[in-house]
């Protein structure tokens, strides 16, 4: 008996496949663009609140005062109480607890409330595509795993890819031009792209991996697998006293003289089981922090062992800094942005190649160009909403992006859509700088704020020039298509 599918089913299946491919490529593009921004998340937070006092160290007695003031104000507070200490890219101190989130002055006194909605929104876009719960993290992790597969299959499918690493065929067919950009950027950034894909996949599917480790090595006990990697909470029974966070910080000069404390978390605060967890950065290691644990009196209990424990622990706790480029200083961060944008271009050109191969033009082309060039405009508009309205609601990003896609369909002209959105990005970036300076005055013209505002001005100039070039290329095409009048 011959099995066959109806032509209608085949047609619908192909359409579904096309939409799924377009969706995955676009989501990967969003993750890459937002990830390039998140590399500078510390600078972004400083730009959003430029008037906050900055300093490089918080003295132990200042940290003790901050914690004591919080308990004096809210003696019944419970849960975890986190003190973030000044660090390299974010030289500020803050307190995070059920009693509120606010900055600290250098003497440990309370400052203003923390409000960084745009930075948080971009981190949420990169980590989970603004999808609540664990589903967004899992989806991003799955896309990272798919990127690994795409890289491997891409290299296997193009045996001449290294031989043609410097071969650009611009000015000819659009298919060859897009293919060359796609393949060249893939080759040049391959080590970086693979590292980003692997580490990003881990963040998204970590809980699934813990389940696998538990089933494989711990007789099905996932919690035991997590404890083996992250350590277990100390079992303490104490008469509740104010946790001596100052003593814990002071003890680090003997425990790890070269390490720099960057946060203190009083876990299970105001309970007999409370203890102090101190995270310290080790400059000689790639790990994010080593975790040192103290009882409520500041007596050292032990450390987890990320800095000198089993290789697996060291690798897992190095993934964060490796993924976001938070090592090696500003130069490494700039390189991460360059390679991140290159990976975004690889995602876009991959879809462009598919669109050209279809040998037809329809609403997919219109929507795609709107989404690609609407993304920078939506990012700029979301930043504008955060500065003026103090809101980082996902709608300030997704609604402009939807409007850009609808604009592409309405104009029904890819060149015009591209030019209009490039000019919109230029206008929004320039407006963002003017409003930021008007709101924060001298604070907008110094430190991290000055760096970001100059970058925004450069982006405004770049996108204006791109828009002018795109519009000019469209006019040239129209001129070439004009009929020749014979006399």
Coordinates of C-alpha atoms in Angstrom, one line a residue:
X1 CA 0.0 0.0 0.0
X2 CA 1.5 3.3 -1.1
X3 CA 1.5 6.0 1.6
X4 CA 1.2 9.6 0.3
X5 CA 0.4 13.0 1.8
X6 CA -2.2 15.3 0.4
X7 CA -0.8 18.4 -1.5
X8 CA -2.6 20.7 1.0
X9 CA -0.9 19.0 4.0
X10 CA 2.5 19.3 2.3
X11 CA 1.9 22.9 1.6
X12 CA 0.8 23.7 5.1
X13 CA 3.7 21.8 6.6
X14 CA 6.2 23.7 4.5
X15 CA 4.6 27.0 5.6
X16 CA 4.8 25.8 9.3
X17 CA 8.4 24.9 8.8
X18 CA 9.2 28.3 7.3
X19 CA 7.5 30.1 10.2
X20 CA 9.3 28.0 12.8
X21 CA 12.7 28.7 11.0
X22 CA 11.9 32.4 10.9
X23 CA 10.9 32.4 14.6
X24 CA 14.0 30.6 15.8
X25 CA 16.3 32.8 13.7
X26 CA 14.6 35.9 15.0
X27 CA 14.8 34.8 18.6
X28 CA 18.5 34.1 18.2
X29 CA 18.9 37.5 16.7
X30 CA 17.2 39.1 19.8
X31 CA 19.3 37.1 22.2
X32 CA 22.5 38.2 20.4
X33 CA 21.5 41.9 20.3
X34 CA 20.4 42.0 23.9
X35 CA 23.4 40.0 25.0
X36 CA 25.7 42.5 23.4
X37 CA 24.1 45.2 25.5
X38 CA 24.1 43.1 28.7
X39 CA 27.9 42.8 28.5
X40 CA 27.8 46.5 29.7
X41 CA 25.0 46.0 32.2
X42 CA 27.0 47.6 35.0
X43 CA 27.6 50.7 32.9
X44 CA 23.9 50.7 31.9
X45 CA 22.8 50.7 35.5
X46 CA 25.2 53.6 36.3
X47 CA 23.8 55.5 33.3
X48 CA 20.2 55.1 34.5
X49 CA 21.0 56.5 37.9
X50 CA 24.1 58.7 37.4
X51 CA 23.8 60.7 40.6
X52 CA 24.3 57.8 42.9
X53 CA 27.6 58.1 45.0
X54 CA 30.4 55.8 43.7
X55 CA 33.3 54.4 45.7
X56 CA 35.6 51.4 45.4
X57 CA 35.4 49.9 48.8
X58 CA 32.8 49.7 51.7
X59 CA 34.5 49.5 55.0
X60 CA 33.5 46.6 57.3
X61 CA 32.1 49.0 59.9
X62 CA 30.0 50.7 57.1
X63 CA 28.6 47.4 56.1
X64 CA 27.8 46.6 59.7
X65 CA 26.0 50.0 60.1
X66 CA 23.9 49.4 56.9
X67 CA 22.8 46.0 58.2
X68 CA 22.1 47.2 61.7
X69 CA 20.1 50.2 60.5
X70 CA 17.9 47.9 58.4
X71 CA 17.2 45.6 61.4
X72 CA 16.6 48.7 63.6
X73 CA 14.0 49.9 61.1
X74 CA 12.4 46.5 60.5
X75 CA 13.2 44.2 63.5
X76 CA 10.9 41.4 62.3
X77 CA 12.4 41.2 58.8
X78 CA 13.0 37.7 57.5
X79 CA 14.3 35.9 54.4
X80 CA 17.6 36.7 52.9
X81 CA 19.3 40.1 53.2
X82 CA 21.8 40.9 50.5
X83 CA 24.5 43.6 50.7
X84 CA 26.1 44.2 47.3
X85 CA 29.6 45.7 47.7
X86 CA 31.4 47.9 45.2
X87 CA 32.9 46.0 42.3
X88 CA 34.9 46.7 39.1
X89 CA 32.2 47.7 36.7
X90 CA 29.7 48.8 39.3
X91 CA 31.5 50.9 42.0
X92 CA 28.4 51.2 44.2
X93 CA 26.9 49.5 47.3
X94 CA 23.3 48.5 47.9
X95 CA 21.0 46.5 50.1
X96 CA 18.3 44.1 48.8
X97 CA 15.8 42.7 51.2
X98 CA 12.1 42.3 51.8
X99 CA 12.3 45.8 53.3
X100 CA 13.2 47.4 50.0
X101 CA 16.0 47.9 47.6
X102 CA 18.3 50.9 48.0
X103 CA 21.8 52.3 47.6
X104 CA 24.3 52.9 50.4
X105 CA 26.5 55.9 51.0
X106 CA 30.2 55.3 51.7
X107 CA 29.6 55.5 55.4
X108 CA 26.9 52.8 55.2
X109 CA 23.9 55.2 55.6
X110 CA 20.9 54.7 53.4
X111 CA 20.7 56.3 50.0
X112 CA 17.9 56.5 47.5
X113 CA 16.0 53.6 46.0
X114 CA 17.4 51.5 43.1
X115 CA 15.6 52.0 39.9
X116 CA 17.2 50.5 36.8
X117 CA 14.2 49.3 34.7
X118 CA 15.9 49.5 31.3
X119 CA 18.9 47.4 32.4
X120 CA 16.7 44.9 34.1
X121 CA 14.5 44.7 31.0
X122 CA 17.4 44.0 28.7
X123 CA 18.7 41.4 31.0
X124 CA 15.3 39.8 31.1
X125 CA 15.1 39.9 27.3
X126 CA 18.5 38.2 27.0
X127 CA 18.0 35.6 29.7
X128 CA 14.4 34.6 29.1
X129 CA 12.9 36.7 26.2
X130 CA 10.7 38.3 28.9
X131 CA 8.9 35.0 29.4
X132 CA 8.0 34.5 33.1
X133 CA 9.0 31.5 35.2
X134 CA 11.6 29.0 34.1
X135 CA 10.1 28.5 30.6
X136 CA 11.9 31.5 29.2
X137 CA 15.3 30.3 30.6
X138 CA 14.7 26.9 29.2
X139 CA 13.7 28.3 25.8
X140 CA 16.9 30.4 25.6
X141 CA 19.0 27.4 26.7
X142 CA 17.4 25.2 24.0
X143 CA 18.2 27.9 21.4
X144 CA 21.8 27.9 22.6
X145 CA 21.9 24.1 22.1
X146 CA 20.4 24.5 18.7
X147 CA 23.1 27.1 17.9
X148 CA 25.7 24.5 18.7
X149 CA 24.1 22.1 16.3
X150 CA 23.8 24.8 13.6
X151 CA 27.5 25.6 13.9
X152 CA 28.6 21.9 13.6
X153 CA 26.2 21.2 10.7
X154 CA 27.2 24.5 9.0
X155 CA 30.9 23.6 8.9
X156 CA 30.2 20.1 7.7
X157 CA 27.9 21.4 4.9
X158 CA 30.6 23.9 3.7
X159 CA 33.9 22.0 3.2
X160 CA 35.4 25.1 1.6
X161 CA 34.4 27.5 4.4
X162 CA 38.0 28.0 5.7
X163 CA 39.5 28.2 2.2
X164 CA 37.0 31.0 1.4
X165 CA 37.5 32.8 4.7
X166 CA 38.4 36.1 2.9
X167 CA 36.3 35.8 -0.2
X168 CA 33.6 38.5 -0.4
X169 CA 31.4 38.7 -3.5
X170 CA 29.7 42.1 -3.0
X171 CA 27.8 43.9 -5.7
X172 CA 26.7 40.7 -7.4
X173 CA 23.7 38.6 -6.6
X174 CA 22.1 39.1 -3.2
X175 CA 22.3 35.3 -2.5
X176 CA 26.1 35.2 -2.9
X177 CA 26.6 38.5 -1.0
X178 CA 24.5 37.3 2.0
X179 CA 26.1 33.8 1.9
X180 CA 29.6 35.3 2.0
X181 CA 28.8 37.6 5.0
X182 CA 27.2 34.6 6.7
X183 CA 30.0 32.2 6.1
X184 CA 32.9 34.7 6.8
X185 CA 31.5 35.9 10.1
X186 CA 30.8 32.3 11.1
X187 CA 34.4 31.3 10.5
X188 CA 36.0 34.3 12.1
X189 CA 33.9 34.2 15.2
X190 CA 33.6 30.4 15.5
X191 CA 35.5 29.9 18.8
X192 CA 33.6 32.8 20.4
X193 CA 30.2 31.7 19.0
X194 CA 30.7 28.1 20.2
X195 CA 31.7 29.3 23.7
X196 CA 28.6 31.6 23.9
X197 CA 26.3 28.8 22.7
X198 CA 27.6 26.2 25.1
X199 CA 27.6 28.5 28.2
X200 CA 24.2 30.0 27.2
X201 CA 22.8 26.5 26.8
X202 CA 24.0 25.6 30.3
X203 CA 22.2 28.5 32.0
X204 CA 18.9 27.5 30.4
X205 CA 19.0 23.8 30.9
X206 CA 21.0 23.7 34.2
X207 CA 18.0 22.3 36.2
X208 CA 17.5 19.6 33.6
X209 CA 21.2 18.8 33.8
X210 CA 21.0 18.6 37.6
X211 CA 18.2 16.1 37.2
X212 CA 20.4 14.1 34.8
X213 CA 23.4 14.2 37.3
X214 CA 21.1 13.1 40.1
X215 CA 19.8 10.2 38.1
X216 CA 23.3 9.2 37.0
X217 CA 25.4 9.7 40.1
X218 CA 23.1 10.2 43.1
X219 CA 20.5 7.4 42.8
X220 CA 17.9 9.8 41.4
X221 CA 18.4 12.5 44.1
X222 CA 18.5 15.9 42.2
X223 CA 19.0 17.9 45.4
X224 CA 22.0 15.8 46.3
X225 CA 23.5 16.7 42.8
X226 CA 22.9 20.4 43.4
X227 CA 24.4 20.2 46.9
X228 CA 27.5 18.5 45.5
X229 CA 28.1 21.4 43.2
X230 CA 26.8 24.4 45.2
X231 CA 27.4 23.1 48.7
X232 CA 24.9 22.7 51.5
X233 CA 23.7 25.2 54.1
X234 CA 25.4 24.8 57.5
X235 CA 23.2 23.3 60.2
X236 CA 23.1 25.9 63.0
X237 CA 21.0 26.4 66.1
X238 CA 21.8 29.7 67.7
X239 CA 20.1 32.3 69.9
X240 CA 19.2 35.0 67.3
X241 CA 21.5 38.0 67.3
X242 CA 22.4 40.7 64.8
X243 CA 24.6 39.0 62.2
X244 CA 28.1 40.5 62.4
X245 CA 28.7 41.1 58.7
X246 CA 31.5 43.6 59.5
X247 CA 33.6 40.9 61.3
X248 CA 33.0 38.5 58.3
X249 CA 34.4 41.1 55.9
X250 CA 37.4 41.8 58.2
X251 CA 38.2 38.1 58.4
X252 CA 38.8 37.9 54.7
X253 CA 42.2 39.7 55.1
X254 CA 43.5 36.5 56.7
X255 CA 41.4 33.9 55.0
X256 CA 42.1 35.1 51.4
X257 CA 44.3 38.2 51.3
X258 CA 44.1 38.6 47.5
X259 CA 40.4 38.1 47.2
X260 CA 37.9 41.0 47.0
X261 CA 34.5 40.6 48.7
X262 CA 31.7 41.7 46.3
X263 CA 28.6 40.6 48.2
X264 CA 27.3 39.4 51.6
X265 CA 24.1 37.5 52.0
X266 CA 22.6 36.9 55.4
X267 CA 20.6 33.8 54.7
X268 CA 17.5 32.9 56.8
X269 CA 17.9 36.2 58.6
X270 CA 16.5 36.6 62.1
X271 CA 16.2 32.8 62.5
X272 CA 18.3 30.4 64.6
X273 CA 19.6 29.0 61.3
X274 CA 20.9 32.3 59.9
X275 CA 24.4 32.4 58.6
X276 CA 26.5 34.8 56.6
X277 CA 27.5 33.9 53.0
X278 CA 30.3 36.1 51.6
X279 CA 31.1 36.0 47.9
X280 CA 34.7 37.0 47.1
X281 CA 36.3 37.6 43.7
X282 CA 39.6 35.9 43.1
X283 CA 41.6 37.8 40.5
X284 CA 43.7 34.9 39.6
X285 CA 40.7 32.6 38.8
X286 CA 37.9 32.8 36.2
X287 CA 35.2 31.8 38.7
X288 CA 32.6 34.4 39.5
X289 CA 33.2 34.2 43.3
X290 CA 34.3 31.8 46.0
X291 CA 31.7 31.5 48.7
X292 CA 32.8 31.8 52.3
X293 CA 30.4 30.9 55.1
X294 CA 30.3 32.3 58.6
X295 CA 27.9 31.9 61.6
X296 CA 26.0 34.9 62.8
X297 CA 28.9 36.0 65.0
X298 CA 31.2 36.2 62.0
X299 CA 33.1 33.0 62.8
X300 CA 34.4 31.2 59.7
X301 CA 32.7 27.9 59.0
X302 CA 34.1 26.9 55.6
X303 CA 34.0 27.6 51.8
X304 CA 32.4 25.8 49.0
X305 CA 35.5 25.2 46.9
X306 CA 34.9 26.9 43.6
X307 CA 38.4 28.4 43.6
X308 CA 40.4 25.2 44.4
X309 CA 37.9 22.4 44.5
X310 CA 37.0 19.7 41.9
X311 CA 37.5 20.8 38.3
X312 CA 33.8 20.5 37.6
X313 CA 32.9 23.0 40.3
X314 CA 35.5 25.5 39.0
X315 CA 34.2 25.1 35.4
X316 CA 30.5 25.6 36.3
X317 CA 31.2 28.7 38.4
X318 CA 33.4 30.2 35.6
X319 CA 30.6 30.0 33.0
X320 CA 29.0 33.4 34.0
X321 CA 32.1 35.5 33.6
X322 CA 33.1 33.6 30.5
X323 CA 29.6 34.1 28.9
X324 CA 29.4 37.8 29.6
X325 CA 33.0 38.8 29.1
X326 CA 33.5 40.0 32.7
X327 CA 37.2 39.3 32.7
X328 CA 40.2 41.0 31.2
X329 CA 38.8 44.6 31.5
X330 CA 37.2 46.9 29.0
X331 CA 39.0 45.6 25.9
X332 CA 37.5 42.1 26.4
X333 CA 34.0 43.6 26.8
X334 CA 34.4 45.6 23.6
X335 CA 35.5 42.4 21.8
X336 CA 32.5 40.6 23.2
X337 CA 30.2 43.3 21.8
X338 CA 31.8 43.1 18.3
X339 CA 31.6 39.3 18.2
X340 CA 28.0 39.4 19.6
X341 CA 26.9 41.8 16.8
X342 CA 28.7 39.5 14.3
X343 CA 26.6 36.5 15.6
X344 CA 23.5 38.6 15.3
X345 CA 24.5 39.3 11.7
X346 CA 25.0 35.6 11.1
X347 CA 21.4 34.9 12.3
X348 CA 20.0 37.6 10.0
X349 CA 22.0 36.6 6.9
X350 CA 21.0 33.0 7.5
X351 CA 17.3 34.0 7.2
X352 CA 18.1 36.3 4.3
X353 CA 19.7 33.4 2.4
X354 CA 16.5 31.4 2.9
X355 CA 14.3 34.3 1.7
X356 CA 16.4 34.7 -1.5
X357 CA 16.2 30.9 -2.2
X358 CA 12.5 31.0 -2.1
X359 CA 12.5 33.0 -5.4
X360 CA 9.4 34.9 -4.4
X361 CA 8.5 37.9 -2.4
X362 CA 5.5 38.1 0.0
X363 CA 4.5 39.4 3.5
X364 CA 7.3 37.4 5.2
X365 CA 9.9 39.6 3.5
X366 CA 8.0 42.7 4.7
X367 CA 7.7 41.5 8.3
X368 CA 11.3 40.2 8.5
X369 CA 12.9 43.5 7.5
X370 CA 10.6 45.3 10.0
X371 CA 11.6 43.0 12.8
X372 CA 15.4 43.1 12.1
X373 CA 15.6 46.9 11.8
X374 CA 12.8 47.6 14.2
X375 CA 14.8 45.9 17.0
X376 CA 17.4 48.7 17.5
X377 CA 14.6 51.3 17.4
X378 CA 12.6 49.3 20.0
X379 CA 15.6 49.0 22.3
X380 CA 16.1 52.8 22.0
X381 CA 12.5 53.5 22.7
X382 CA 12.4 51.2 25.7
X383 CA 15.4 53.1 27.1
X384 CA 13.6 56.4 26.5
X385 CA 10.5 55.0 28.4
X386 CA 12.7 53.9 31.3
X387 CA 14.4 57.4 31.5
X388 CA 11.2 59.4 31.2
X389 CA 8.5 57.1 32.6
X390 CA 10.7 55.0 35.0
X391 CA 9.2 51.9 33.6
X392 CA 10.9 48.8 32.1
X393 CA 7.6 47.0 31.2
X394 CA 8.3 44.5 28.3
X395 CA 5.6 46.2 26.3
X396 CA 7.8 49.2 25.7
X397 CA 10.0 46.9 23.7
X398 CA 7.6 44.5 22.1
X399 CA 4.9 46.9 21.0
X400 CA 7.3 49.1 19.0
X401 CA 8.7 45.9 17.5
X402 CA 5.2 44.9 16.5
X403 CA 4.6 48.3 15.0
X404 CA 7.8 48.0 13.0
X405 CA 6.7 44.7 11.6
X406 CA 3.3 46.2 10.6
X407 CA 5.1 49.2 9.1
X408 CA 7.1 46.8 6.9
X409 CA 3.8 45.2 5.7
X410 CA 2.2 48.6 5.2
X411 CA 5.0 50.1 3.1
X412 CA 5.5 46.8 1.2
X413 CA 8.9 48.0 0.2
X414 CA 11.9 46.5 2.0
X415 CA 14.3 49.4 1.2
X416 CA 11.9 52.1 2.4
X417 CA 11.1 50.1 5.6
X418 CA 14.8 49.6 6.3
X419 CA 15.6 53.3 5.7
X420 CA 12.7 54.6 7.8
X421 CA 13.6 52.3 10.8
X422 CA 17.3 53.2 10.6
X423 CA 16.3 56.9 10.7
X424 CA 14.0 56.2 13.6
X425 CA 16.8 54.6 15.5
X426 CA 19.0 57.6 14.8
X427 CA 16.4 60.0 16.0
X428 CA 15.5 58.0 19.1
X429 CA 19.2 57.6 20.1
X430 CA 19.9 61.3 19.7
X431 CA 16.7 62.2 21.6
X432 CA 17.7 59.8 24.4
X433 CA 21.0 61.7 24.9
X434 CA 19.3 65.1 24.9
X435 CA 16.7 64.0 27.5
X436 CA 19.3 62.3 29.6
X437 CA 21.5 65.4 29.7
X438 CA 18.4 67.6 30.5
X439 CA 17.4 65.3 33.4
X440 CA 20.7 64.7 35.0
X441 CA 22.8 67.6 33.8
X442 CA 26.5 67.4 35.0
X443 CA 26.0 63.8 36.1
X444 CA 25.2 62.8 32.5
X445 CA 28.5 64.2 31.3
X446 CA 30.9 62.3 33.5
X447 CA 31.9 58.7 34.2
X448 CA 30.0 55.8 32.8
X449 CA 27.1 58.2 31.7
X450 CA 29.5 60.1 29.5
X451 CA 30.7 56.9 27.8
X452 CA 27.2 55.7 27.1
X453 CA 26.0 59.0 25.9
X454 CA 28.9 59.3 23.5
X455 CA 28.2 55.8 22.3
X456 CA 24.6 56.8 21.7
X457 CA 25.6 59.8 19.7
X458 CA 27.9 57.7 17.5
X459 CA 25.0 55.2 17.0
X460 CA 22.7 58.1 16.0
X461 CA 25.3 59.3 13.4
X462 CA 25.8 55.7 12.2
X463 CA 22.1 54.9 11.8
X464 CA 21.5 58.2 10.1
X465 CA 24.2 57.5 7.6
X466 CA 22.9 53.9 7.1
X467 CA 19.4 55.3 6.4
X468 CA 20.8 57.8 3.9
X469 CA 22.8 55.0 2.2
X470 CA 19.8 52.7 2.1
X471 CA 17.5 55.4 0.7
X472 CA 20.0 56.2 -2.0
X473 CA 20.4 52.6 -3.0
X474 CA 16.6 52.4 -3.3
X475 CA 16.5 55.4 -5.6
X476 CA 19.3 53.9 -7.7
X477 CA 17.3 50.7 -8.2
X478 CA 14.2 52.7 -9.1
X479 CA 16.2 54.7 -11.6
X480 CA 17.6 51.6 -13.2
X481 CA 14.0 50.2 -13.6
X482 CA 12.7 53.3 -15.4
X483 CA 11.7 52.5 -19.0
X484 CA 13.9 53.9 -21.7
X485 CA 12.0 56.3 -24.1
X486 CA 13.0 55.9 -27.7
X487 CA 13.0 59.0 -29.9

